[in-house]
Amino acid sequence: MNKEEIQAAKSAMKEVVNVLTPEEKAELVRQYKEELMFGKRRMF
């Protein structure tokens, strides 16, 4: 991915986050922190 694609993905994510409810945002943040800590997506 080049810089333009990364920027486009970031702005798309911002649009999505703006329409989420606070509960959904909290869930996303929790998942993101877990991914950072474990370095990979957890399979449930």
CSV table of N, CA and C in Angstrom, one decimal, residues 4-14:
chain,number,residue,atom,x,y,z
A,4,GLU,N,-1.1,7.2,-0.4
A,4,GLU,CA,-2.4,7.7,-0.7
A,4,GLU,C,-3.5,6.7,-0.3
A,5,GLU,N,-3.2,5.4,-0.5
A,5,GLU,CA,-4.1,4.3,-0.1
A,5,GLU,C,-4.3,4.3,1.4
A,6,ILE,N,-3.2,4.5,2.1
A,6,ILE,CA,-3.3,4.5,3.6
A,6,ILE,C,-4.1,5.7,4.1
A,7,GLN,N,-3.9,6.8,3.5
A,7,GLN,CA,-4.7,8.0,3.8
A,7,GLN,C,-6.2,7.8,3.5
A,8,ALA,N,-6.5,7.2,2.4
A,8,ALA,CA,-7.9,6.9,2.0
A,8,ALA,C,-8.5,5.9,3.0
A,9,ALA,N,-7.8,4.9,3.4
A,9,ALA,CA,-8.3,4.0,4.4
A,9,ALA,C,-8.5,4.6,5.8
A,10,LYS,N,-7.6,5.5,6.2
A,10,LYS,CA,-7.8,6.2,7.4
A,10,LYS,C,-9.0,7.1,7.4
A,11,SER,N,-9.2,7.9,6.3
A,11,SER,CA,-10.3,8.8,6.3
A,11,SER,C,-11.6,7.9,6.2
A,12,ALA,N,-11.6,6.8,5.6
A,12,ALA,CA,-12.8,5.9,5.5
A,12,ALA,C,-13.1,5.4,7.0
A,13,MET,N,-12.1,5.1,7.7
A,13,MET,CA,-12.3,4.6,9.1
A,13,MET,C,-12.8,5.7,9.9
A,14,LYS,N,-12.4,6.9,9.7
A,14,LYS,CA,-12.9,8.1,10.5
A,14,LYS,C,-14.4,8.3,10.2
